[in-house]
XYZ file of C-alpha atoms in Angstrom:
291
model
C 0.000 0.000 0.000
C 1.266 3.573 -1.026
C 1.261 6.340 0.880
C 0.474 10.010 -0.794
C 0.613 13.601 -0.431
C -0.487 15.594 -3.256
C 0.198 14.096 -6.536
C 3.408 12.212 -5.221
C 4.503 9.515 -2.613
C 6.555 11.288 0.042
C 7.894 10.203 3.021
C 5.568 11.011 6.484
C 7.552 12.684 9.407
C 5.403 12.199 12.543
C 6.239 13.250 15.977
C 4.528 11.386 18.381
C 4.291 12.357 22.302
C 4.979 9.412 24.106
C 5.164 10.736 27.814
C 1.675 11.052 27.598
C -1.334 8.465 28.528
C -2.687 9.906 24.800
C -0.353 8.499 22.265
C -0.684 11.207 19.627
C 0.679 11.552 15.790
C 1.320 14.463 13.794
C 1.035 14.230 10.199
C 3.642 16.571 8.621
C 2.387 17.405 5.838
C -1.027 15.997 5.530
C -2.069 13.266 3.394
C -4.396 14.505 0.603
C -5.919 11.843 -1.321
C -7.409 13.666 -4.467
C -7.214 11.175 -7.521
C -8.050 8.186 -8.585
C -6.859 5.425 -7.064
C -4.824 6.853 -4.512
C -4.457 5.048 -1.341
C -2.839 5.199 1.890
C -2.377 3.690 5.835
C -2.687 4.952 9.250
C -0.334 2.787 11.483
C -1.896 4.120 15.062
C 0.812 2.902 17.215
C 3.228 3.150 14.885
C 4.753 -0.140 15.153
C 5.422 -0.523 11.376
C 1.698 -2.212 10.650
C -1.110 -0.188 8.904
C -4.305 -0.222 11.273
C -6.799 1.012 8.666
C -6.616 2.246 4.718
C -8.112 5.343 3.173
C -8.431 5.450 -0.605
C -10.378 7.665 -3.068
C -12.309 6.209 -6.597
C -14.543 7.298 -8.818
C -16.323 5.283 -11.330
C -19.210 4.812 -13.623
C -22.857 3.277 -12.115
C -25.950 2.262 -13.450
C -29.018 1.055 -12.161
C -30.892 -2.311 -13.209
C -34.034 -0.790 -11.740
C -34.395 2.708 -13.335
C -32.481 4.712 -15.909
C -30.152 6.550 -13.990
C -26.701 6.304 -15.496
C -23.897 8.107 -13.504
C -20.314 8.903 -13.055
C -19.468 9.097 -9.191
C -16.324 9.902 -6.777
C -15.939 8.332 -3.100
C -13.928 8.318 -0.261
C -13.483 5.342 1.182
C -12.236 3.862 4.944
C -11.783 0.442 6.518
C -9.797 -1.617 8.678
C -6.681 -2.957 7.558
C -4.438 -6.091 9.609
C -6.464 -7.204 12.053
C -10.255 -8.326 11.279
C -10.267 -7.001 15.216
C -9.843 -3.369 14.238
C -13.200 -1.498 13.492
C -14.463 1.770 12.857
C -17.916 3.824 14.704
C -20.445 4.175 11.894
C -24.040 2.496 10.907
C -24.917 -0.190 8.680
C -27.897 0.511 6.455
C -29.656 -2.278 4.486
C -30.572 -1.619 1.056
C -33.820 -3.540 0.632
C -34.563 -6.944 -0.008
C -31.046 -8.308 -1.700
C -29.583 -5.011 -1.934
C -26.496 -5.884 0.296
C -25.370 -3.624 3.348
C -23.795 0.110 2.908
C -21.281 1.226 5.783
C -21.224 5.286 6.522
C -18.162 5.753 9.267
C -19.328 8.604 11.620
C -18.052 12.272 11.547
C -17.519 13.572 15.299
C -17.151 16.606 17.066
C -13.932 17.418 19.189
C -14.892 15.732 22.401
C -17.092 13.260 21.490
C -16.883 10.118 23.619
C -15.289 6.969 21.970
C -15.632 3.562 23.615
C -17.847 0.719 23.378
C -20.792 2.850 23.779
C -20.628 2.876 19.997
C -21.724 0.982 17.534
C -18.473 -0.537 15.338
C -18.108 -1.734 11.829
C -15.478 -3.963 10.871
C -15.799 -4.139 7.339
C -13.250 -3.191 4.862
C -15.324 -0.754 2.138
C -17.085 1.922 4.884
C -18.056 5.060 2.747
C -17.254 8.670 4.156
C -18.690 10.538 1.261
C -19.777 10.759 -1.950
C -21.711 12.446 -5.113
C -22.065 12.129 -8.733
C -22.669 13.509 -11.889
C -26.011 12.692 -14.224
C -24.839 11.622 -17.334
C -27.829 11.306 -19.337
C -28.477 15.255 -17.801
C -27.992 17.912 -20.398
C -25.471 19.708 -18.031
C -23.691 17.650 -15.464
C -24.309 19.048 -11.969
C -22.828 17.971 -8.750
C -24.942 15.883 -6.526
C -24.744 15.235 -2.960
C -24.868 11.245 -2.278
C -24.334 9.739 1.109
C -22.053 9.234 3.896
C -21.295 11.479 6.960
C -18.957 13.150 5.646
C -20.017 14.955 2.530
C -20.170 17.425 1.037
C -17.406 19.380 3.202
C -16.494 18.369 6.458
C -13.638 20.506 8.271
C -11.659 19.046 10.946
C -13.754 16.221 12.179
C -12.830 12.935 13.533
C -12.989 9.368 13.012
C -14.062 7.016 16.280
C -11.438 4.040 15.672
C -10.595 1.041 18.521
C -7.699 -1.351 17.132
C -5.998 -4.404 18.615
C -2.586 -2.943 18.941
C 1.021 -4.539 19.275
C 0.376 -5.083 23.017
C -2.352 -7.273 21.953
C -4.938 -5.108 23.672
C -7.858 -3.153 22.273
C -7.375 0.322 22.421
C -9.722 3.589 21.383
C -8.675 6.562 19.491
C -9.299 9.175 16.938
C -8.095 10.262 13.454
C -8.912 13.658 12.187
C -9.454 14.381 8.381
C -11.099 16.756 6.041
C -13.168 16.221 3.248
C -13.409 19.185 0.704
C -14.166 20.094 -2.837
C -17.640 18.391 -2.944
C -15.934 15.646 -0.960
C -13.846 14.407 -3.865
C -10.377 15.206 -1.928
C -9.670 13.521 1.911
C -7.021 15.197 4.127
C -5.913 13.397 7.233
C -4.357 15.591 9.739
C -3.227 13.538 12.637
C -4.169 10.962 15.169
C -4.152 9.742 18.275
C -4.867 6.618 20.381
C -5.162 6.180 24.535
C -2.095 4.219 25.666
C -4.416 2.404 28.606
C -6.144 -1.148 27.633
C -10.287 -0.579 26.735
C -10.047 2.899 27.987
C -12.259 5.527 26.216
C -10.600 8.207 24.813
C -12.535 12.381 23.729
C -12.017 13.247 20.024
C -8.916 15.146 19.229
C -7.350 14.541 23.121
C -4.071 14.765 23.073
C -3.337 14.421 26.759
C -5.024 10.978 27.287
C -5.910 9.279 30.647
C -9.336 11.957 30.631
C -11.608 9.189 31.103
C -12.324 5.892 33.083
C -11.695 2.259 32.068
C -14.705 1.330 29.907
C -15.636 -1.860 32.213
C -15.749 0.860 34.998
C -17.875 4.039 33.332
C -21.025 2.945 34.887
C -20.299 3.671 38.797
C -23.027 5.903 39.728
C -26.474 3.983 40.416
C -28.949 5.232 38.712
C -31.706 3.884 36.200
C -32.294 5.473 32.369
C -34.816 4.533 30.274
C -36.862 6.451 27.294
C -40.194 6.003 26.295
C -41.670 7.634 23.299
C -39.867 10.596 22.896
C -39.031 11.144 26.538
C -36.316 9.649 28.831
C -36.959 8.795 31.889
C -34.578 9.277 34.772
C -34.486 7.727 38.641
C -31.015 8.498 40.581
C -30.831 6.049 43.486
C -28.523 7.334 45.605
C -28.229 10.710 47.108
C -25.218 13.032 45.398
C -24.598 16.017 45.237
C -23.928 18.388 41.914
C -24.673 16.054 39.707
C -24.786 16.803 36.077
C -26.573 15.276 32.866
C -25.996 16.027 29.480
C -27.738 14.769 26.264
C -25.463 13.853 23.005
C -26.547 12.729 19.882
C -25.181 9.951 17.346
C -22.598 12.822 15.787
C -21.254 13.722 19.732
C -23.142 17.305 19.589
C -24.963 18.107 22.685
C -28.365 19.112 22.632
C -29.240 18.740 26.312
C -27.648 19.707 29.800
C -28.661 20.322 33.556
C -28.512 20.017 37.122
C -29.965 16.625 38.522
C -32.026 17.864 41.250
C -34.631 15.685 42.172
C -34.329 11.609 42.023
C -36.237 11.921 39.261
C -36.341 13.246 36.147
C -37.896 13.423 32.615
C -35.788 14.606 29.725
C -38.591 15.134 26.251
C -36.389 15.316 23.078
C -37.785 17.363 20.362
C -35.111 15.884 18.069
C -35.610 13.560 15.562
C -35.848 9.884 16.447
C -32.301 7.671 16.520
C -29.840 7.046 18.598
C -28.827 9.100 21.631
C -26.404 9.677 24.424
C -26.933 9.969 28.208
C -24.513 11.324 30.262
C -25.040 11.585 34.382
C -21.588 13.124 36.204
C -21.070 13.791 39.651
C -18.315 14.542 41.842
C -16.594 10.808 42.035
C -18.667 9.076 39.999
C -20.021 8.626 36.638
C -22.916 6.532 34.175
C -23.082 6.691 30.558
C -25.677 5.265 28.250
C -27.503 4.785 24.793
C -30.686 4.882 24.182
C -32.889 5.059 21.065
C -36.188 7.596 20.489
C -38.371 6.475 18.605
């Protein structure tokens, strides 16, 4: 596999700070994927093995149930090495025979990643695409699918990799998708150096969070019915705090827990959602789905 920066192969200097629990990489320069065919690795721990590929095509597609005859460009992820290594995104069916599309999410710095998430492992997940009609007189762009199209700026990748420790670990890689999302940039990345420990997107520092096994400490029951979640602390703490995040990491819901219990009515739309209780010592994290 090649790596690329522009229109040649040069070599990557990254500068990695390993005194920290946060094992983080500079890319210098970036990698731009832009043409066809172009390809490269992210090695997370850098220990000389590729942990997931990037590449960019385009190609001609045509439809055995309609007309529509088109010439598209992608950007692509996936795992690469390990069939252990997986990316956060959905899985979407596409009807009876259609086979299963993968869309890797696009987070927001300090988004939560650990096994709260839901993780694909296969090898062709689409960031983003679009297309030109052929059969249109003039060929305008169209927006496709995939998280991150058309222009994302500086968002992040949820990633958790079996690393040369033989451990699982959680991390981020930031990348940009621009010009209609035809071109990828990948700026850095990062990893946390502790065993199934959750790392924030774009920490640098590492060590921020508690071992996954251990998040839920607080006791406290969450639930959602409708359109509402319902909420029943069962112990008594004080300044305790809940927030709301949805599937992209963006919060759209914070307060003081007050009473032992609580209702919570979303006016978003329904999916999958977040909820996040923190007190002093302790803390409980968990999806839920509105519906």
């Amino acid at each position: 596999m090649q790596q690329y920066s522009g229109m040649a192969g040069v070599l990557l200097l990254m500068h990695s700070d390993l005194s920290a629990q946060a094992i983080y990489t500079d890319i210098d320069p970036d990698i731009v994927l832009q043409f066809d065919d172009e390809t490269t690795g992210v090695d997370m721990d850098n220990d000389g093995d590729f942990d997931f590929a990037f590449f960019k095509l385009s190609y001609y597609w045509t439809s055995t149930f309609s007309t529509d005859y088109e010439f598209r460009h992608a950007l692509w992820c996936g795992p690469y090495g390990s069939p252990e290594n997986e990316i956060a995104g959905e899985s979407v069916t596409n009807g009876a025979g259609g086979g299963t599309s993968y869309f890797p999410f696009a987070f927001e710095s300090g988004s939560l990643i650990n096994n709260g998430l839901d993780f694909q492992y296969w090898g062709y997940q689409k960031m983003g695409s679009g297309f030109y009609d052929i059969l249109s007189s003039d060929w305008i762009w169209h927006y496709d699918n995939g998280f991150w199209s058309p222009n994302i700026d500086s968002s992040y990748l949820g990633v958790r990799f079996i690393g040369s420790d033989e451990c699982r670990h959680y991390g981020w890689i930031r990348c940009s998708t621009v010009d209609s999302a035809k071109t990828l940039i990948i700026h850095d990345y990062a990893y946390e150096m502790k065993c199934e420990t959750s790392i924030k997107a774009g920490d640098r520092i590492g060590d921020t969070n508690v071992v996954v096994g251990e998040i839920n400490t607080l006791n406290v029951m969450v639930y959602s019915f409708g359109n509402i979640i319902y909420i029943k602390l069962n112990e008594q703490l004080k300044d305790t705090e809940i927030r709301v995040f949805d599937i992209m990491g963006k919060e759209i819901f914070f307060d003081e827990v007050i009473n032992q219990f609580s209702q919570i009515e979303l006016t978003e739309s329904k999916g999958i959602y977040f909820v996040e209780l923190i007190s002093a010592e302790k803390k409980y994290t968990k999806k839920i789905f509105i519906n």
